Amino acid sequence: MHRAYQPILPSHNKLLQQKWDETYYNEHRKKVKDAAPMVDTKAPQTYMHLHLKLKKLQLEEERLATIERDNRILLEKMSYTMRTRGRLDNKNNYEYKSLNREKRQRELLRVTRENQAILQRITMRQPEYSYLKWQQEWEENLAFMDSISAYPHGWWKKDAKSGKQSSKQKSSRSSKASARKDDDAGEEKHDDGGEKPKDEAKDDEQEQKEVEQQAE
């Protein structure tokens, strides 16, 4: 009795109720299995014409065919030229012809003439200032400065030269004096006395004149 089917709701026949319940359950499972989802999670549909682009492949084949045909024609021409001398020579006697050559030449001539005219005007132009007049005025100013100055023009140069000459004269006088003393000592040994030679008298006169000139 405990192994018999126990329906949820009371029924008059348990066998029929069991059969009905199993039928309802199987139908329920079938509906659950066949239920469509609310959100589509499947992969998108693929289209063959998007992955395999036949038009692009056709254009690429046509381009390669054109390149192959041009290469073949060029190779045939090169082989013919190598076998024979060819129909054309490699000389190029073409002269460059410019459409505005004459206009540019006229413009160059016009600019050249204008430059020459400007150069001629510059060379023929008389100066506004005269350097001769400036030189004359400067000489007059120098004369005025010499007249009002306490010392003559270029006196420091003369002093420098006179200082050098005086040092040379002093050295020459000292050398002459020492030589004269030696001569006097030698004459005293040989002679007891006498007048000075004529050369010594001339030297003394020259020294006196130089001293007077320096004093002036």
PDB file of N, CA, C and O in Angstrom, residues 126-166:
ATOM      1  N   GLN A 126      78.189 115.442 -57.995  1.00  0.00           N
ATOM      2  CA  GLN A 126      79.230 116.184 -57.303  1.00  0.00           C
ATOM      3  C   GLN A 126      79.034 116.049 -55.787  1.00  0.00           C
ATOM      4  O   GLN A 126      77.902 116.071 -55.303  1.00  0.00           O
ATOM      5  N   PRO A 127      80.111 115.906 -55.043  1.00  0.00           N
ATOM      6  CA  PRO A 127      79.967 115.752 -53.588  1.00  0.00           C
ATOM      7  C   PRO A 127      79.474 117.034 -52.928  1.00  0.00           C
ATOM      8  O   PRO A 127      79.777 118.145 -53.368  1.00  0.00           O
ATOM      9  N   GLU A 128      78.715 116.865 -51.874  1.00  0.00           N
ATOM     10  CA  GLU A 128      78.195 118.006 -51.121  1.00  0.00           C
ATOM     11  C   GLU A 128      79.277 118.655 -50.268  1.00  0.00           C
ATOM     12  O   GLU A 128      79.219 119.847 -49.963  1.00  0.00           O
ATOM     13  N   TYR A 129      80.262 117.867 -49.843  1.00  0.00           N
ATOM     14  CA  TYR A 129      81.330 118.365 -48.974  1.00  0.00           C
ATOM     15  C   TYR A 129      82.642 118.292 -49.728  1.00  0.00           C
ATOM     16  O   TYR A 129      82.926 117.318 -50.438  1.00  0.00           O
ATOM     17  N   SER A 130      83.475 119.323 -49.577  1.00  0.00           N
ATOM     18  CA  SER A 130      84.770 119.398 -50.237  1.00  0.00           C
ATOM     19  C   SER A 130      85.860 119.039 -49.233  1.00  0.00           C
ATOM     20  O   SER A 130      86.008 119.718 -48.203  1.00  0.00           O
ATOM     21  N   TYR A 131      86.615 117.984 -49.536  1.00  0.00           N
ATOM     22  CA  TYR A 131      87.681 117.583 -48.628  1.00  0.00           C
ATOM     23  C   TYR A 131      88.838 118.583 -48.665  1.00  0.00           C
ATOM     24  O   TYR A 131      89.591 118.731 -47.686  1.00  0.00           O
ATOM     25  N   LEU A 132      89.010 119.296 -49.791  1.00  0.00           N
ATOM     26  CA  LEU A 132      90.066 120.313 -49.857  1.00  0.00           C
ATOM     27  C   LEU A 132      89.757 121.473 -48.908  1.00  0.00           C
ATOM     28  O   LEU A 132      90.650 121.979 -48.212  1.00  0.00           O
ATOM     29  N   LYS A 133      88.478 121.840 -48.877  1.00  0.00           N
ATOM     30  CA  LYS A 133      88.066 122.903 -47.956  1.00  0.00           C
ATOM     31  C   LYS A 133      88.263 122.461 -46.513  1.00  0.00           C
ATOM     32  O   LYS A 133      88.723 123.241 -45.662  1.00  0.00           O
ATOM     33  N   TRP A 134      87.921 121.196 -46.235  1.00  0.00           N
ATOM     34  CA  TRP A 134      88.132 120.680 -44.876  1.00  0.00           C
ATOM     35  C   TRP A 134      89.626 120.708 -44.506  1.00  0.00           C
ATOM     36  O   TRP A 134      89.980 121.058 -43.378  1.00  0.00           O
ATOM     37  N   GLN A 135      90.495 120.328 -45.461  1.00  0.00           N
ATOM     38  CA  GLN A 135      91.931 120.326 -45.196  1.00  0.00           C
ATOM     39  C   GLN A 135      92.435 121.745 -44.929  1.00  0.00           C
ATOM     40  O   GLN A 135      93.240 121.974 -44.016  1.00  0.00           O
ATOM     41  N   GLN A 136      91.959 122.709 -45.703  1.00  0.00           N
ATOM     42  CA  GLN A 136      92.375 124.099 -45.504  1.00  0.00           C
ATOM     43  C   GLN A 136      91.918 124.621 -44.144  1.00  0.00           C
ATOM     44  O   GLN A 136      92.687 125.283 -43.426  1.00  0.00           O
ATOM     45  N   GLU A 137      90.660 124.303 -43.784  1.00  0.00           N
ATOM     46  CA  GLU A 137      90.156 124.752 -42.482  1.00  0.00           C
ATOM     47  C   GLU A 137      90.941 124.105 -41.335  1.00  0.00           C
ATOM     48  O   GLU A 137      91.217 124.752 -40.317  1.00  0.00           O
ATOM     49  N   TRP A 138      91.302 122.840 -41.509  1.00  0.00           N
ATOM     50  CA  TRP A 138      92.069 122.167 -40.459  1.00  0.00           C
ATOM     51  C   TRP A 138      93.453 122.805 -40.309  1.00  0.00           C
ATOM     52  O   TRP A 138      93.947 122.976 -39.188  1.00  0.00           O
ATOM     53  N   GLU A 139      94.087 123.142 -41.427  1.00  0.00           N
ATOM     54  CA  GLU A 139      95.395 123.804 -41.343  1.00  0.00           C
ATOM     55  C   GLU A 139      95.272 125.165 -40.653  1.00  0.00           C
ATOM     56  O   GLU A 139      96.133 125.541 -39.844  1.00  0.00           O
ATOM     57  N   GLU A 140      94.189 125.908 -40.964  1.00  0.00           N
ATOM     58  CA  GLU A 140      93.973 127.187 -40.291  1.00  0.00           C
ATOM     59  C   GLU A 140      93.769 126.989 -38.784  1.00  0.00           C
ATOM     60  O   GLU A 140      94.302 127.754 -37.969  1.00  0.00           O
ATOM     61  N   ASN A 141      93.013 125.972 -38.409  1.00  0.00           N
ATOM     62  CA  ASN A 141      92.809 125.693 -36.984  1.00  0.00           C
ATOM     63  C   ASN A 141      94.116 125.333 -36.295  1.00  0.00           C
ATOM     64  O   ASN A 141      94.364 125.731 -35.149  1.00  0.00           O
ATOM     65  N   LEU A 142      94.967 124.564 -36.998  1.00  0.00           N
ATOM     66  CA  LEU A 142      96.268 124.234 -36.417  1.00  0.00           C
ATOM     67  C   LEU A 142      97.102 125.499 -36.215  1.00  0.00           C
ATOM     68  O   LEU A 142      97.788 125.623 -35.190  1.00  0.00           O
ATOM     69  N   ALA A 143      97.029 126.396 -37.196  1.00  0.00           N
ATOM     70  CA  ALA A 143      97.782 127.648 -37.054  1.00  0.00           C
ATOM     71  C   ALA A 143      97.257 128.466 -35.868  1.00  0.00           C
ATOM     72  O   ALA A 143      98.040 129.023 -35.074  1.00  0.00           O
ATOM     73  N   PHE A 144      95.932 128.524 -35.702  1.00  0.00           N
ATOM     74  CA  PHE A 144      95.345 129.237 -34.560  1.00  0.00           C
ATOM     75  C   PHE A 144      95.760 128.594 -33.234  1.00  0.00           C
ATOM     76  O   PHE A 144      96.106 129.281 -32.271  1.00  0.00           O
ATOM     77  N   MET A 145      95.757 127.275 -33.181  1.00  0.00           N
ATOM     78  CA  MET A 145      96.156 126.587 -31.945  1.00  0.00           C
ATOM     79  C   MET A 145      97.628 126.825 -31.627  1.00  0.00           C
ATOM     80  O   MET A 145      98.006 126.987 -30.458  1.00  0.00           O
ATOM     81  N   ASP A 146      98.475 126.856 -32.683  1.00  0.00           N
ATOM     82  CA  ASP A 146      99.893 127.132 -32.444  1.00  0.00           C
ATOM     83  C   ASP A 146     100.098 128.557 -31.922  1.00  0.00           C
ATOM     84  O   ASP A 146     100.986 128.810 -31.094  1.00  0.00           O
ATOM     85  N   SER A 147      99.263 129.477 -32.416  1.00  0.00           N
ATOM     86  CA  SER A 147      99.438 130.874 -31.993  1.00  0.00           C
ATOM     87  C   SER A 147      98.996 131.111 -30.547  1.00  0.00           C
ATOM     88  O   SER A 147      99.537 131.989 -29.869  1.00  0.00           O
ATOM     89  N   ILE A 148      98.010 130.335 -30.059  1.00  0.00           N
ATOM     90  CA  ILE A 148      97.505 130.575 -28.693  1.00  0.00           C
ATOM     91  C   ILE A 148      98.062 129.575 -27.687  1.00  0.00           C
ATOM     92  O   ILE A 148      97.782 129.698 -26.484  1.00  0.00           O
ATOM     93  N   SER A 149      98.808 128.562 -28.126  1.00  0.00           N
ATOM     94  CA  SER A 149      99.327 127.552 -27.192  1.00  0.00           C
ATOM     95  C   SER A 149     100.622 128.029 -26.579  1.00  0.00           C
ATOM     96  O   SER A 149     101.350 128.852 -27.150  1.00  0.00           O
ATOM     97  N   ALA A 150     100.932 127.482 -25.361  1.00  0.00           N
ATOM     98  CA  ALA A 150     102.159 127.871 -24.655  1.00  0.00           C
ATOM     99  C   ALA A 150     103.382 127.183 -25.234  1.00  0.00           C
ATOM    100  O   ALA A 150     104.502 127.703 -25.109  1.00  0.00           O
ATOM    101  N   TYR A 151     103.171 126.029 -25.846  1.00  0.00           N
ATOM    102  CA  TYR A 151     104.293 125.274 -26.406  1.00  0.00           C
ATOM    103  C   TYR A 151     104.036 125.055 -27.895  1.00  0.00           C
ATOM    104  O   TYR A 151     102.889 124.983 -28.329  1.00  0.00           O
ATOM    105  N   PRO A 152     105.094 124.951 -28.675  1.00  0.00           N
ATOM    106  CA  PRO A 152     104.905 124.736 -30.119  1.00  0.00           C
ATOM    107  C   PRO A 152     104.314 123.359 -30.400  1.00  0.00           C
ATOM    108  O   PRO A 152     104.325 122.459 -29.564  1.00  0.00           O
ATOM    109  N   HIS A 153     103.808 123.218 -31.588  1.00  0.00           N
ATOM    110  CA  HIS A 153     103.170 121.959 -31.977  1.00  0.00           C
ATOM    111  C   HIS A 153     104.216 120.843 -32.089  1.00  0.00           C
ATOM    112  O   HIS A 153     105.240 120.996 -32.737  1.00  0.00           O
ATOM    113  N   GLY A 154     103.959 119.715 -31.432  1.00  0.00           N
ATOM    114  CA  GLY A 154     104.884 118.595 -31.459  1.00  0.00           C
ATOM    115  C   GLY A 154     106.092 118.774 -30.581  1.00  0.00           C
ATOM    116  O   GLY A 154     107.142 118.202 -30.875  1.00  0.00           O
ATOM    117  N   TRP A 155     105.931 119.545 -29.507  1.00  0.00           N
ATOM    118  CA  TRP A 155     107.099 119.769 -28.633  1.00  0.00           C
ATOM    119  C   TRP A 155     107.517 118.508 -27.898  1.00  0.00           C
ATOM    120  O   TRP A 155     108.697 118.333 -27.596  1.00  0.00           O
ATOM    121  N   TRP A 156     106.554 117.618 -27.584  1.00  0.00           N
ATOM    122  CA  TRP A 156     106.927 116.403 -26.847  1.00  0.00           C
ATOM    123  C   TRP A 156     107.799 115.483 -27.702  1.00  0.00           C
ATOM    124  O   TRP A 156     108.664 114.785 -27.190  1.00  0.00           O
ATOM    125  N   LYS A 157     107.585 115.532 -29.032  1.00  0.00           N
ATOM    126  CA  LYS A 157     108.424 114.719 -29.895  1.00  0.00           C
ATOM    127  C   LYS A 157     109.848 115.258 -29.929  1.00  0.00           C
ATOM    128  O   LYS A 157     110.817 114.509 -29.905  1.00  0.00           O
ATOM    129  N   LYS A 158     109.951 116.585 -29.950  1.00  0.00           N
ATOM    130  CA  LYS A 158     111.289 117.186 -29.966  1.00  0.00           C
ATOM    131  C   LYS A 158     112.025 116.900 -28.662  1.00  0.00           C
ATOM    132  O   LYS A 158     113.219 116.630 -28.662  1.00  0.00           O
ATOM    133  N   ASP A 159     111.288 116.966 -27.527  1.00  0.00           N
ATOM    134  CA  ASP A 159     111.932 116.670 -26.233  1.00  0.00           C
ATOM    135  C   ASP A 159     112.427 115.237 -26.185  1.00  0.00           C
ATOM    136  O   ASP A 159     113.509 114.944 -25.656  1.00  0.00           O
ATOM    137  N   ALA A 160     111.625 114.328 -26.727  1.00  0.00           N
ATOM    138  CA  ALA A 160     112.045 112.927 -26.717  1.00  0.00           C
ATOM    139  C   ALA A 160     113.299 112.753 -27.564  1.00  0.00           C
ATOM    140  O   ALA A 160     114.251 112.066 -27.156  1.00  0.00           O
ATOM    141  N   LYS A 161     113.331 113.411 -28.733  1.00  0.00           N
ATOM    142  CA  LYS A 161     114.515 113.298 -29.570  1.00  0.00           C
ATOM    143  C   LYS A 161     115.724 113.945 -28.909  1.00  0.00           C
ATOM    144  O   LYS A 161     116.841 113.418 -28.945  1.00  0.00           O
ATOM    145  N   SER A 162     115.515 115.124 -28.281  1.00  0.00           N
ATOM    146  CA  SER A 162     116.641 115.806 -27.637  1.00  0.00           C
ATOM    147  C   SER A 162     117.159 115.003 -26.455  1.00  0.00           C
ATOM    148  O   SER A 162     118.363 114.977 -26.184  1.00  0.00           O
ATOM    149  N   GLY A 163     116.244 114.305 -25.726  1.00  0.00           N
ATOM    150  CA  GLY A 163     116.688 113.469 -24.612  1.00  0.00           C
ATOM    151  C   GLY A 163     117.570 112.337 -25.094  1.00  0.00           C
ATOM    152  O   GLY A 163     118.593 112.020 -24.495  1.00  0.00           O
ATOM    153  N   LYS A 164     117.182 111.756 -26.210  1.00  0.00           N
ATOM    154  CA  LYS A 164     118.012 110.682 -26.753  1.00  0.00           C
ATOM    155  C   LYS A 164     119.359 111.223 -27.212  1.00  0.00           C
ATOM    156  O   LYS A 164     120.406 110.616 -26.969  1.00  0.00           O
ATOM    157  N   GLN A 165     119.326 112.421 -27.861  1.00  0.00           N
ATOM    158  CA  GLN A 165     120.588 112.991 -28.329  1.00  0.00           C
ATOM    159  C   GLN A 165     121.489 113.373 -27.159  1.00  0.00           C
ATOM    160  O   GLN A 165     122.702 113.177 -27.201  1.00  0.00           O
ATOM    161  N   SER A 166     120.879 113.901 -26.064  1.00  0.00           N
ATOM    162  CA  SER A 166     121.696 114.297 -24.906  1.00  0.00           C
ATOM    163  C   SER A 166     122.341 113.087 -24.258  1.00  0.00           C
ATOM    164  O   SER A 166     123.500 113.132 -23.820  1.00  0.00           O
TER     165      SER A 166
END
